[in-house]
Short mmCIF file of C-alpha atoms in Angstrom, two decimals:
data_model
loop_
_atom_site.label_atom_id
_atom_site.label_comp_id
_atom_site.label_asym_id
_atom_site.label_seq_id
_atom_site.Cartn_x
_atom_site.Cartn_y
_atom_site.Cartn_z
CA UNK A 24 -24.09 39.13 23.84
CA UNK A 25 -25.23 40.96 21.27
CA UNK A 26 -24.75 40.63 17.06
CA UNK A 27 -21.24 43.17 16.76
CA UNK A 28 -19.98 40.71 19.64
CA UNK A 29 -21.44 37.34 18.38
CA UNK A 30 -19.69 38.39 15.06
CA UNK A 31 -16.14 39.37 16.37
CA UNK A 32 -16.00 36.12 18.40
CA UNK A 33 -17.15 33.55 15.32
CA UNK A 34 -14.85 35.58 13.01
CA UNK A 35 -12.11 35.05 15.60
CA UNK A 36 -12.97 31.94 16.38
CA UNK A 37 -12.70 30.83 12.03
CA UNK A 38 -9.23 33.11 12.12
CA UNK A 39 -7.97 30.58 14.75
CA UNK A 40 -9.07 27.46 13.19
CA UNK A 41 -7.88 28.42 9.75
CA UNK A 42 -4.32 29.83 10.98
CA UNK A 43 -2.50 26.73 11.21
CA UNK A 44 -3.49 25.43 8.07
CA UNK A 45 -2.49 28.89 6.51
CA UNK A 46 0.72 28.57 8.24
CA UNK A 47 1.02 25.31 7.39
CA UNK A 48 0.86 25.62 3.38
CA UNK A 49 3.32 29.06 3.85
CA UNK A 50 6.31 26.71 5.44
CA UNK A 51 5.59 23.65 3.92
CA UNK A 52 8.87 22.05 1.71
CA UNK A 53 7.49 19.60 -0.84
CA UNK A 54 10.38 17.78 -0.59
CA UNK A 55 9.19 14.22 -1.60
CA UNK A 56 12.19 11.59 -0.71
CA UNK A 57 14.80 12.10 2.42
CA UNK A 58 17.31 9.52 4.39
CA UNK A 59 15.82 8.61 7.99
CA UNK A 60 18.37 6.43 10.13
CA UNK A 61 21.00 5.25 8.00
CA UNK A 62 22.94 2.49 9.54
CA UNK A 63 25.42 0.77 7.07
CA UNK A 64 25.84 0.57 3.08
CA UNK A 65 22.66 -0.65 2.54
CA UNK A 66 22.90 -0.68 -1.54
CA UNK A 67 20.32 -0.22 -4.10
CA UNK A 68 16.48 -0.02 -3.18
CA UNK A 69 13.77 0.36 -5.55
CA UNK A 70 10.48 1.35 -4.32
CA UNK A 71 7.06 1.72 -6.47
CA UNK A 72 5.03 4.80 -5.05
CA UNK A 73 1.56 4.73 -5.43
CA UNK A 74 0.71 8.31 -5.31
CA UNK A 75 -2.70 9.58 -5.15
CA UNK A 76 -4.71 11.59 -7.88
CA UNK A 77 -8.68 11.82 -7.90
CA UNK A 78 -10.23 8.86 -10.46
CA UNK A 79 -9.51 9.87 -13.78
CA UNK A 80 -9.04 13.78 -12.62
CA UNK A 81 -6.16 16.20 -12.26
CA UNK A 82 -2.77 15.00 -10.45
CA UNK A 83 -2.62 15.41 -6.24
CA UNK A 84 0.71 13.68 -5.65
CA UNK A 85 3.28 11.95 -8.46
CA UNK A 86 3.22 8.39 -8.75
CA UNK A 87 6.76 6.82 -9.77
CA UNK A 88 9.19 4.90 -9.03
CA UNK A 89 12.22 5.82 -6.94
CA UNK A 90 15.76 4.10 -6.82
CA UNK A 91 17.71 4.87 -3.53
CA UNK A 92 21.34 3.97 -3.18
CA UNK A 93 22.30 3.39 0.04
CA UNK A 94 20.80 7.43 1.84
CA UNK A 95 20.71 9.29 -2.04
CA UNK A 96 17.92 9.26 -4.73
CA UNK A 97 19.56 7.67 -7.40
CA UNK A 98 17.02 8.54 -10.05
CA UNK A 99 13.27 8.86 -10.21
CA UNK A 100 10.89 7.49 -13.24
CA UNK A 101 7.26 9.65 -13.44
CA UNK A 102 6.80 9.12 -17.36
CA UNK A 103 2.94 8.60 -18.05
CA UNK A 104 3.46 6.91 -21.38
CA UNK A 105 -0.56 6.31 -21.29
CA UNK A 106 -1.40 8.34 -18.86
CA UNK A 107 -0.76 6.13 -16.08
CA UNK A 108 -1.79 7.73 -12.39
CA UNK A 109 -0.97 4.82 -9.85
CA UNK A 110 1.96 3.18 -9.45
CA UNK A 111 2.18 -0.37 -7.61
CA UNK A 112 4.54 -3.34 -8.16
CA UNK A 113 7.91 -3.42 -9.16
CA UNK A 114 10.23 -6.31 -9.56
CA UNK A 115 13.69 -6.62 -10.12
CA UNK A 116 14.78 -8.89 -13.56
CA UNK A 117 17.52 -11.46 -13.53
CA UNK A 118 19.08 -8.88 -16.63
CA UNK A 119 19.04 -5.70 -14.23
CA UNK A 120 15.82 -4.49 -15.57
CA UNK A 121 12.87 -3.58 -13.65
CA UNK A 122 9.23 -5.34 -14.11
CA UNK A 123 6.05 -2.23 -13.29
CA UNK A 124 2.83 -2.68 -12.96
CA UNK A 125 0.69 0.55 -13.23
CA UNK A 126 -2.61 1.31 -14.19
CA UNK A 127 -4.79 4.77 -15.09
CA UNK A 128 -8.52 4.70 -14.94
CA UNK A 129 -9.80 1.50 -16.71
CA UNK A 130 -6.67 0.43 -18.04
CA UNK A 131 -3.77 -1.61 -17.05
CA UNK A 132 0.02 -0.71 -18.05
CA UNK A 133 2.47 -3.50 -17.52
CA UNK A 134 6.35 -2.83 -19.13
CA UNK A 135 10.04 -3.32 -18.48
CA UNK A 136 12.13 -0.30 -17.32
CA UNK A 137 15.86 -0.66 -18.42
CA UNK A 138 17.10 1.82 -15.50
CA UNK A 139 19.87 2.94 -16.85
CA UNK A 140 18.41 4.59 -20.15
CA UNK A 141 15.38 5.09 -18.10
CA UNK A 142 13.50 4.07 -21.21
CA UNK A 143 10.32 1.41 -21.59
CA UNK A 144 11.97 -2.32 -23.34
CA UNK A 145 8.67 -3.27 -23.80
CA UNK A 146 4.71 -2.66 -22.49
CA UNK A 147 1.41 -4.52 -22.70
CA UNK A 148 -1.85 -2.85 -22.04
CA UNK A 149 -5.02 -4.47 -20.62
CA UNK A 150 -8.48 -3.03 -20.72
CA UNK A 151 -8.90 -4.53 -16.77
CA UNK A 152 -9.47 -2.02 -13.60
CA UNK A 153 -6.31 -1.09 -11.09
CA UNK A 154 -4.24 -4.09 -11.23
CA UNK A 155 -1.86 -3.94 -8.09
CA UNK A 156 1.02 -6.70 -9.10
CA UNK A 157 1.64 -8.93 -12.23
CA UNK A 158 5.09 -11.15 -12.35
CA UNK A 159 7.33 -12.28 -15.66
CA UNK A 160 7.69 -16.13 -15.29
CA UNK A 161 10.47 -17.78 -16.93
CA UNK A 162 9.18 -18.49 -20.09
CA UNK A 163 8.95 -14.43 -20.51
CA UNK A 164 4.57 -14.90 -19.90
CA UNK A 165 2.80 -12.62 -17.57
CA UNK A 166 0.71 -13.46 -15.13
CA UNK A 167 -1.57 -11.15 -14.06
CA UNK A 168 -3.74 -10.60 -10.77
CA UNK A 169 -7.02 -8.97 -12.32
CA UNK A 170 -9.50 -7.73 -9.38
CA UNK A 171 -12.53 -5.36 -10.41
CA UNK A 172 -13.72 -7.74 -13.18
CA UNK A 173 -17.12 -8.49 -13.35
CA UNK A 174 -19.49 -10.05 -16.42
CA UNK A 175 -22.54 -9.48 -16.53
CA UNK A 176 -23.10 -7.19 -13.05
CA UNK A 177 -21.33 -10.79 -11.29
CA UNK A 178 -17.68 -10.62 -10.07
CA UNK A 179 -15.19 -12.18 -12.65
CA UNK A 180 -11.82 -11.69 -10.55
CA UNK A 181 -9.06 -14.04 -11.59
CA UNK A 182 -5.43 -14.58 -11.97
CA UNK A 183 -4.69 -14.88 -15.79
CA UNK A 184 -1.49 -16.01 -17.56
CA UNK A 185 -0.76 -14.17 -20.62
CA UNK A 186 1.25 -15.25 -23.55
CA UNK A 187 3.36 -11.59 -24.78
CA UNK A 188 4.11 -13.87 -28.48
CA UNK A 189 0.77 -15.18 -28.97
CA UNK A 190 -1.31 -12.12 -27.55
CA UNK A 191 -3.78 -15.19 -25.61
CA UNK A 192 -4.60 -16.11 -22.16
CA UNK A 193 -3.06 -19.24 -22.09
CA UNK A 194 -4.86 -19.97 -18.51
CA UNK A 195 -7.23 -18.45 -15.80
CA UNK A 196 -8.19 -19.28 -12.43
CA UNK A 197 -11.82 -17.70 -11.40
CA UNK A 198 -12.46 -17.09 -7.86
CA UNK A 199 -16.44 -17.26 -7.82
CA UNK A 200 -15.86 -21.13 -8.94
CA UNK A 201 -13.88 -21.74 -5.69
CA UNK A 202 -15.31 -19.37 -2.87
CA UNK A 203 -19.26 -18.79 -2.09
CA UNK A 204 -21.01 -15.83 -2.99
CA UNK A 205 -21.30 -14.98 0.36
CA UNK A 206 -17.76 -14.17 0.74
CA UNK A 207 -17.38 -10.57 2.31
CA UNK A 208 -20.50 -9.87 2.67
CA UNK A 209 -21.46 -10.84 -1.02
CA UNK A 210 -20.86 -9.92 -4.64
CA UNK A 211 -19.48 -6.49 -5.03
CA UNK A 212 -17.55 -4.32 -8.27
CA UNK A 213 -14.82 -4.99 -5.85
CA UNK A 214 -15.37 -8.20 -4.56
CA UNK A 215 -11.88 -10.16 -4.06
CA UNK A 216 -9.46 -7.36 -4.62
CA UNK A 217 -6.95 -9.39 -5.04
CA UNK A 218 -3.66 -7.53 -5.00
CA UNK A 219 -0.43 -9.88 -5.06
CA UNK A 220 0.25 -12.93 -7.62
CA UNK A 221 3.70 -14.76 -6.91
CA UNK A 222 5.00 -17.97 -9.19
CA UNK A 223 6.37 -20.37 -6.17
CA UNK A 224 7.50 -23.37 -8.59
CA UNK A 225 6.22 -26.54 -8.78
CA UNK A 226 3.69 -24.98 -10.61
CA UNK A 227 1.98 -23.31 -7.88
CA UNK A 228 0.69 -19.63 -7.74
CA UNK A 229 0.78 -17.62 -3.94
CA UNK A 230 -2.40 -15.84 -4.09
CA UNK A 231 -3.80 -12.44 -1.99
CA UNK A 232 -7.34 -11.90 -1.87
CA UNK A 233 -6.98 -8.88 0.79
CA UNK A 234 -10.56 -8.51 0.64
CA UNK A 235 -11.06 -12.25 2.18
CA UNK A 236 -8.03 -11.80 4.50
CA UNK A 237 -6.70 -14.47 3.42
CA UNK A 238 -3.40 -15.73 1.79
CA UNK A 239 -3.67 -19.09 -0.81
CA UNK A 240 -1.30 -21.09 -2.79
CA UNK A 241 -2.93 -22.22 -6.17
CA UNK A 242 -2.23 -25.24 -8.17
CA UNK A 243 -2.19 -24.22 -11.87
CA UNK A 244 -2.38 -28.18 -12.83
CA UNK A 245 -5.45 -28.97 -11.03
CA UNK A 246 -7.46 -25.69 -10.27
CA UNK A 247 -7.17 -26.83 -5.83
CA UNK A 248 -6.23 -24.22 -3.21
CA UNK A 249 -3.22 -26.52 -1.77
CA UNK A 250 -2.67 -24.34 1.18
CA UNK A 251 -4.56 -21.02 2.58
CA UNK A 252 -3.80 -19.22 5.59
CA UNK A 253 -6.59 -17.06 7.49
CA UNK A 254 -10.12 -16.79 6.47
CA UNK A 255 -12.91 -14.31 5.75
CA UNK A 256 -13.24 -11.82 8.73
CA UNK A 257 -10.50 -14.09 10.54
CA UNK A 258 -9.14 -10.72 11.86
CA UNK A 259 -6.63 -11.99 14.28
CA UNK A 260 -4.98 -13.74 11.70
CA UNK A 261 -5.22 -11.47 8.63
CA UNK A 262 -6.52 -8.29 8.06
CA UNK A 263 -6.53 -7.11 4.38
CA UNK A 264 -3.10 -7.81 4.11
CA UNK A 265 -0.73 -7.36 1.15
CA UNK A 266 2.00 -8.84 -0.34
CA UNK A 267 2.65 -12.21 1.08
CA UNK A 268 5.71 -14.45 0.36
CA UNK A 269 6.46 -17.66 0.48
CA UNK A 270 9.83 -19.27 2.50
CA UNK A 271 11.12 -22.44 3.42
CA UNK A 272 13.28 -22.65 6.75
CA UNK A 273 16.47 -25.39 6.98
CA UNK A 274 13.52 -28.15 7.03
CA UNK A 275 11.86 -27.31 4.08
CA UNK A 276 8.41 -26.16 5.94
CA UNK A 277 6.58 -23.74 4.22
CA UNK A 278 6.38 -19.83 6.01
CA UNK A 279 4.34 -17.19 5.22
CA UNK A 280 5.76 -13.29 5.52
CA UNK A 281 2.75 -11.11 5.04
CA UNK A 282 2.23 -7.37 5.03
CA UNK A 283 -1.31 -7.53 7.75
CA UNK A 284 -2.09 -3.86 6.74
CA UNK A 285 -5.54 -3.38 8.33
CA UNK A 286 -3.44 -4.56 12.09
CA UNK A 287 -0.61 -2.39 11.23
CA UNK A 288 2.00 -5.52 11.52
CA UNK A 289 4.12 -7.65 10.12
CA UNK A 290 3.54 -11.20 10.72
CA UNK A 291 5.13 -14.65 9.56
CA UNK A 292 3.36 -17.91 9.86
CA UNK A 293 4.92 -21.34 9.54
CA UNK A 294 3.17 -24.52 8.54
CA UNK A 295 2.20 -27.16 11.33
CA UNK A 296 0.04 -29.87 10.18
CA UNK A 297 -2.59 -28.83 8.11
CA UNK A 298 -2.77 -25.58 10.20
CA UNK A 299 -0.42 -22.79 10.64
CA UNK A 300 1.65 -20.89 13.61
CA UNK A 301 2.38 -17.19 13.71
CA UNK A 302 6.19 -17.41 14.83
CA UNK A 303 6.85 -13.68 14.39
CA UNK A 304 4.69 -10.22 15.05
CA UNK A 305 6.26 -6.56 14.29
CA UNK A 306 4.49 -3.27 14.62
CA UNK A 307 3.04 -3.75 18.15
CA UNK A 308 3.02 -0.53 20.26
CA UNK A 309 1.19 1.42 16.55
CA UNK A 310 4.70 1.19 15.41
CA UNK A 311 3.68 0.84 11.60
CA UNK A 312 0.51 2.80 9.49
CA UNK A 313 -0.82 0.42 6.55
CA UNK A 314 2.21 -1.74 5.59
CA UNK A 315 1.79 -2.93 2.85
CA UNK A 316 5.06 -5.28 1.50
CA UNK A 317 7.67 -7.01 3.31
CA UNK A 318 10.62 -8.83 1.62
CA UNK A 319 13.27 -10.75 4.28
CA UNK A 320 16.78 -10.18 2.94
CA UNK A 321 19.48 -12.56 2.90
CA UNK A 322 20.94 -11.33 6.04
CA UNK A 323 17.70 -12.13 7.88
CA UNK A 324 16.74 -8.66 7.95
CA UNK A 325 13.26 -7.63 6.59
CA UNK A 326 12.53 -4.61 4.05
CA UNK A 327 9.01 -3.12 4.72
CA UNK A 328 7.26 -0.61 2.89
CA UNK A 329 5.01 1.30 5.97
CA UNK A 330 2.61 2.78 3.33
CA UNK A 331 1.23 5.53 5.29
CA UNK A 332 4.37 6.65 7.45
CA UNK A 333 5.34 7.05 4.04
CA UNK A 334 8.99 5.58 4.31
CA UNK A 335 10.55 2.13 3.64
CA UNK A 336 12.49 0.80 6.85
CA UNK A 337 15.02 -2.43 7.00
CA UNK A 338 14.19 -3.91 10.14
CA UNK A 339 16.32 -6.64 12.26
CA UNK A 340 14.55 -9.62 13.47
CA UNK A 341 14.14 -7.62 16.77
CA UNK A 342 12.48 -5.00 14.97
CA UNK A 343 15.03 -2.17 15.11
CA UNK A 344 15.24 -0.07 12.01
CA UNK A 345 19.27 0.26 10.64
CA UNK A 346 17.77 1.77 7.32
CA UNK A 347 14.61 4.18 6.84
CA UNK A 348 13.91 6.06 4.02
CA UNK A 349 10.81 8.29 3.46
CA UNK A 350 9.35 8.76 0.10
CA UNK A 351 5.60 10.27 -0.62
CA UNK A 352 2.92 9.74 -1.57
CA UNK A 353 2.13 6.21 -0.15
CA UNK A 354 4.74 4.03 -1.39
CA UNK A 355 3.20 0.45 -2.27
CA UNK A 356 6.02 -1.77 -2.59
CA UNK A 357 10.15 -1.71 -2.30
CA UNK A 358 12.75 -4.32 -3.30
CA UNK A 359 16.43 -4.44 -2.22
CA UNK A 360 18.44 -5.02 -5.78
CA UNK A 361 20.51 -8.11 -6.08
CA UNK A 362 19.05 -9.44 -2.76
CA UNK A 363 15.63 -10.67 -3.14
CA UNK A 364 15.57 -11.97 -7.41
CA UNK A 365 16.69 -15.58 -7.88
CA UNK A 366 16.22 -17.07 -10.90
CA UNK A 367 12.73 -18.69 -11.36
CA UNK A 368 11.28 -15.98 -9.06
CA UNK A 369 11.38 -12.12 -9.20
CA UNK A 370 11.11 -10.13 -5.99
CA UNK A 371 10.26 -11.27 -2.59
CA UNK A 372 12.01 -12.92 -0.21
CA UNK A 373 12.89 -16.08 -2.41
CA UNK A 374 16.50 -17.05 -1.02
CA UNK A 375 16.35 -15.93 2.68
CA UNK A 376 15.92 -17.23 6.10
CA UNK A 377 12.82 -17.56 8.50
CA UNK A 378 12.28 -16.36 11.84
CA UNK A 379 12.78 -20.16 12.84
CA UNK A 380 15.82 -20.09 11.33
CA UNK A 381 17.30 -16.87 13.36
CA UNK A 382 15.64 -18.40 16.36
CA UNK A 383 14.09 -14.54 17.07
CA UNK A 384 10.37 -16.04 17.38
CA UNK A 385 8.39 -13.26 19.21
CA UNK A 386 6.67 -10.19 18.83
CA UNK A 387 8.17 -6.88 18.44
CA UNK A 388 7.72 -3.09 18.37
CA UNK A 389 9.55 -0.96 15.49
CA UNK A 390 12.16 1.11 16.89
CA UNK A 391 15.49 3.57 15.93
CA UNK A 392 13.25 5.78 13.76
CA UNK A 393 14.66 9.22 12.81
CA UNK A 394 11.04 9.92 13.14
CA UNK A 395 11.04 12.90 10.56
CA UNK A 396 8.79 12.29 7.99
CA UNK A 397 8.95 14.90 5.20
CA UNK A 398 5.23 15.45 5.53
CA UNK A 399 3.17 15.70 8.94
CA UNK A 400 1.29 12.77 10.12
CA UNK A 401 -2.45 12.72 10.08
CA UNK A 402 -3.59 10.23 12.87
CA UNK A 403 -3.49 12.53 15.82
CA UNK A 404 -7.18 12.89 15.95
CA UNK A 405 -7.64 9.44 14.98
CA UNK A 406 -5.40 8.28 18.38
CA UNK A 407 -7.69 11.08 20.44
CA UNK A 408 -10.71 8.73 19.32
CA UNK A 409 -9.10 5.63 20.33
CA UNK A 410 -7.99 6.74 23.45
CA UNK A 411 -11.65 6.98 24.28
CA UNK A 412 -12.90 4.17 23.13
CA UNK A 413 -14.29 5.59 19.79
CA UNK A 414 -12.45 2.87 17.36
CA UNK A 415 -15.02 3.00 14.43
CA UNK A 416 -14.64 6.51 14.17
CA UNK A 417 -11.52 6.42 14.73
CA UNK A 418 -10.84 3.80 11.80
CA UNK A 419 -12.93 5.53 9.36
CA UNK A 420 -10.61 8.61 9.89
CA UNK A 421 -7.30 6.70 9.49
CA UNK A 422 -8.88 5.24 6.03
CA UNK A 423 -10.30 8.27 4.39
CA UNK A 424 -8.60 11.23 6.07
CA UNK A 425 -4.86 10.37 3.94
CA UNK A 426 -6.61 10.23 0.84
CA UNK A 427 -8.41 14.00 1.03
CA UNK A 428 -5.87 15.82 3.33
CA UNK A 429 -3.58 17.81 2.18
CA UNK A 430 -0.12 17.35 2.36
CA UNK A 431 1.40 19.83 3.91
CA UNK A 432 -0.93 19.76 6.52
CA UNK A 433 -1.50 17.59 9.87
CA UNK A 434 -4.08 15.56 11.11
CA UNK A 435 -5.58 17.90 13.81
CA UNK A 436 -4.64 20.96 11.02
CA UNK A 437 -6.70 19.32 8.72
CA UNK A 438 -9.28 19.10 11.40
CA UNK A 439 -9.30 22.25 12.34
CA UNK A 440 -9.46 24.07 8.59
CA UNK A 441 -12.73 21.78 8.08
CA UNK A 442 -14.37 22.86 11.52
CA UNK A 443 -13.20 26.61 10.84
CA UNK A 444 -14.44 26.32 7.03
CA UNK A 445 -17.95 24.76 8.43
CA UNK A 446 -18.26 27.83 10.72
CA UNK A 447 -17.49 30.57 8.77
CA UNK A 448 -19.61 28.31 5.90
CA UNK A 449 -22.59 28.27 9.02
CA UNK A 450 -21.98 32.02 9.89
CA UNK A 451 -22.55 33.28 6.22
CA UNK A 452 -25.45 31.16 5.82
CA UNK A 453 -26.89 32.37 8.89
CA UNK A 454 -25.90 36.25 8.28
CA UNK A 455 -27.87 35.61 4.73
CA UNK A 456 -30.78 34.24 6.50
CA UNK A 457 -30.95 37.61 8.85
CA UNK A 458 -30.36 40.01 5.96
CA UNK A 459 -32.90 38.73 3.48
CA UNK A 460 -35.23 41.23 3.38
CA UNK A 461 -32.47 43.92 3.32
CA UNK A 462 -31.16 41.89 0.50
CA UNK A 463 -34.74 41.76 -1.79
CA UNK A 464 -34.73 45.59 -1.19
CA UNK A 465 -31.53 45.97 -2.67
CA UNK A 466 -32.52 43.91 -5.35
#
């Protein structure tokens, strides 16, 4: 073949690769929130959306939050007061308000939303890194799940209870003085991430370490883990999960719902002896993509927020979806209003039944899904890899391939833009190479 030839078939060859992409980005509609299966008057549903923008750069997708009544947007909230770009807990309050946690690069935003003026009752900033949840206890403190802390080069992650009259820390729990340094693999800037804090009365704190895969219930009187469920690199029981909450079936044994993000399930663990037994398993069959909340509702159904699917679903016991809503970009947490706040506790699944209770033990797949998400899906190439046996490449694609792809554009889209970008990149380094003396003469 010779170089006129070899030229017209790489040229075609990026044309091809680059086409669908093009294509792509011509047709795509940014619409960012649309019913899926709508089943019922399901009432009001508040969901905090993450979004994604580059570390302290320019915005890719709008974090917010969204309130969806029954299959409409009800209204949206995107106000960066501070210049908040992530989005993460939200809880209803007992006086129809909304508790947020958000937090920009370095800083932590924490405030009350009254939802109808859509105006901020109050905020409290903290100079601590990416705080995923804090809760309002009764006596109007914060307590605050602080990951990313470190003094003196050595992890300082803790839980902290703040005091909004007195501006103090009225108490702290350290991790590093209850778990080995050894813990994942050692000390790290991001050692415990520790993304959930719940109040669970009787003075006792639900705790989730996701990077020791591991749920924990603290004792704020004496400083003692009273219960933990999983362990470090205990994959089959937890996997980086998110989001646990606490239950009690008719005979007052503690249960466990938890998000198990890294296995792509939802899972619920009762207490036997000083053990635990998983009595329920959705998301089999790659049903779900990075859940990361679930709430069971007083009707025994269970609100999950299936972060990269990009949608929140209510799910029967059985695992059929009779609500699904999609919102982007990578919503992190969702609350049914009126159904999961009682008193003493905000959010969560605080007044609602266990899988022992419904007697629907088992696992399940997710099913009924309208499955039309308003942006394509990006684990196509990531299934290819699986399907022959290639799961650590296949992993490392499903975690860093959402964060950098575009949205308007699929998985095997994205893949081929980067191939066809490498080759034409390849080609013009290589026509360069062949034309550098021609080149110096010119110059």
């Amino acid at each position: 073949m010779n170089g006129r030839a070899a030229r017209l078939v790489v040229a075609a060859l990026v044309v091809a690769l680059l086409a669908p992409g093009v294509g792509a980005f011509a047709t795509h509609d940014p619409t960012n929130a649309k019913p899926g299966i709508i089943i019922g008057d399901r009432g009001q549903t508040v969901v905090g959306i993450q979004g994604f923008h580059f570390r302290g750069g320019s915005e890719k997708t709008q974090a917010r939050l969204v309130s969806i009544d029954d299959d409409t947007v009800d209204w949206q909230y995107s106000e960066q007061t501070f210049g908040e770009t992530w989005f993460y807990d939200v809880d209803p309050l007992a006086n129809g308000n909304f508790l947020a946690t958000t937090a920009r690069n370095g800083q932590t935003i924490i405030f009350e939303l009254d939802p109808d003026t859509r105006e901020r009752v109050w905020t409290e900033r903290f100079d601590i890194e990416d705080t995923h949840d804090a809760d309002l206890l009764p006596n109007g403190d914060l307590v605050v799940a602080n990951m990313r802390a470190t003094t003196d080069g050595v992890p300082d992650d803790k839980v902290f209870i703040y005091n909004r009259t007195t501006d103090e820390r009225t108490w702290e729990w350290r991790f590093r003085d209850h778990y080995p340094e050894s813990t994942d693999g050692g000390y790290d800037e991001d050692w415990t991430h520790v993304n959930d804090v719940d109040y669970i009365g009787d003075d006792q704190f639900l705790l989730s370490p996701r990077n020791f895969d591991q749920a924990i219930v603290v004792n704020r009187s004496t400083g003692d883990i009273d219960m933990r469920l999983g362990s470090d690199g205990d994959y089959d029981t937890l996997h980086e999960q998110h989001n646990p909450d606490y239950l009690t079936n008719a005979e007052g044994t503690p249960t466990l719902l938890v998000a198990d993000s890294e296995n792509d399930r939802i899972v619920e663990y009762e207490r036997e002896g000083d053990g635990w037994n998983r009595t329920w398993t959705v998301g089999t069959e790659g049903s779900l993509n990075w859940p990361r909340d679930a709430d069971r509702l007083p009707n025994g159904n269970t609100l999950v927020t299936d972060s990269l699917n990009h949608r929140v679903i209510e799910i029967t016991p059985t695992g059929e979806i009779v609500w699904e809503y999609y919102v982007t970009w990578g919503p992190y947490d969702a609350e049914r209003v009126g159904a999961t706040d009682d008193g003493n506790w905000t959010g969560g699944s605080a007044r609602s039944p266990t899988i022992a209770d419904l007697n629907a033990t088992g696992s399940y797949a997710v099913s009924g899904s309208a499955n039309d998400p308003p942006i394509p899906g990006e684990n196509g190439p990531s299934a290819f890899l699986d399907s022959v046996g290639l799961d650590g490449p296949a992993s490392t694609w499903d975690h860093v391939v959402p964060w950098v792809k575009p949205v308007w554009a699929s998985g095997w889209t994205f893949l081929a833009g980067v191939v066809g970008l490498l080759l034409g990149l390849a080609w013009g380094i290589i026509e360069l190479w062949q034309n550098r003396d021609r080149l110096r003469r010119l110059g």
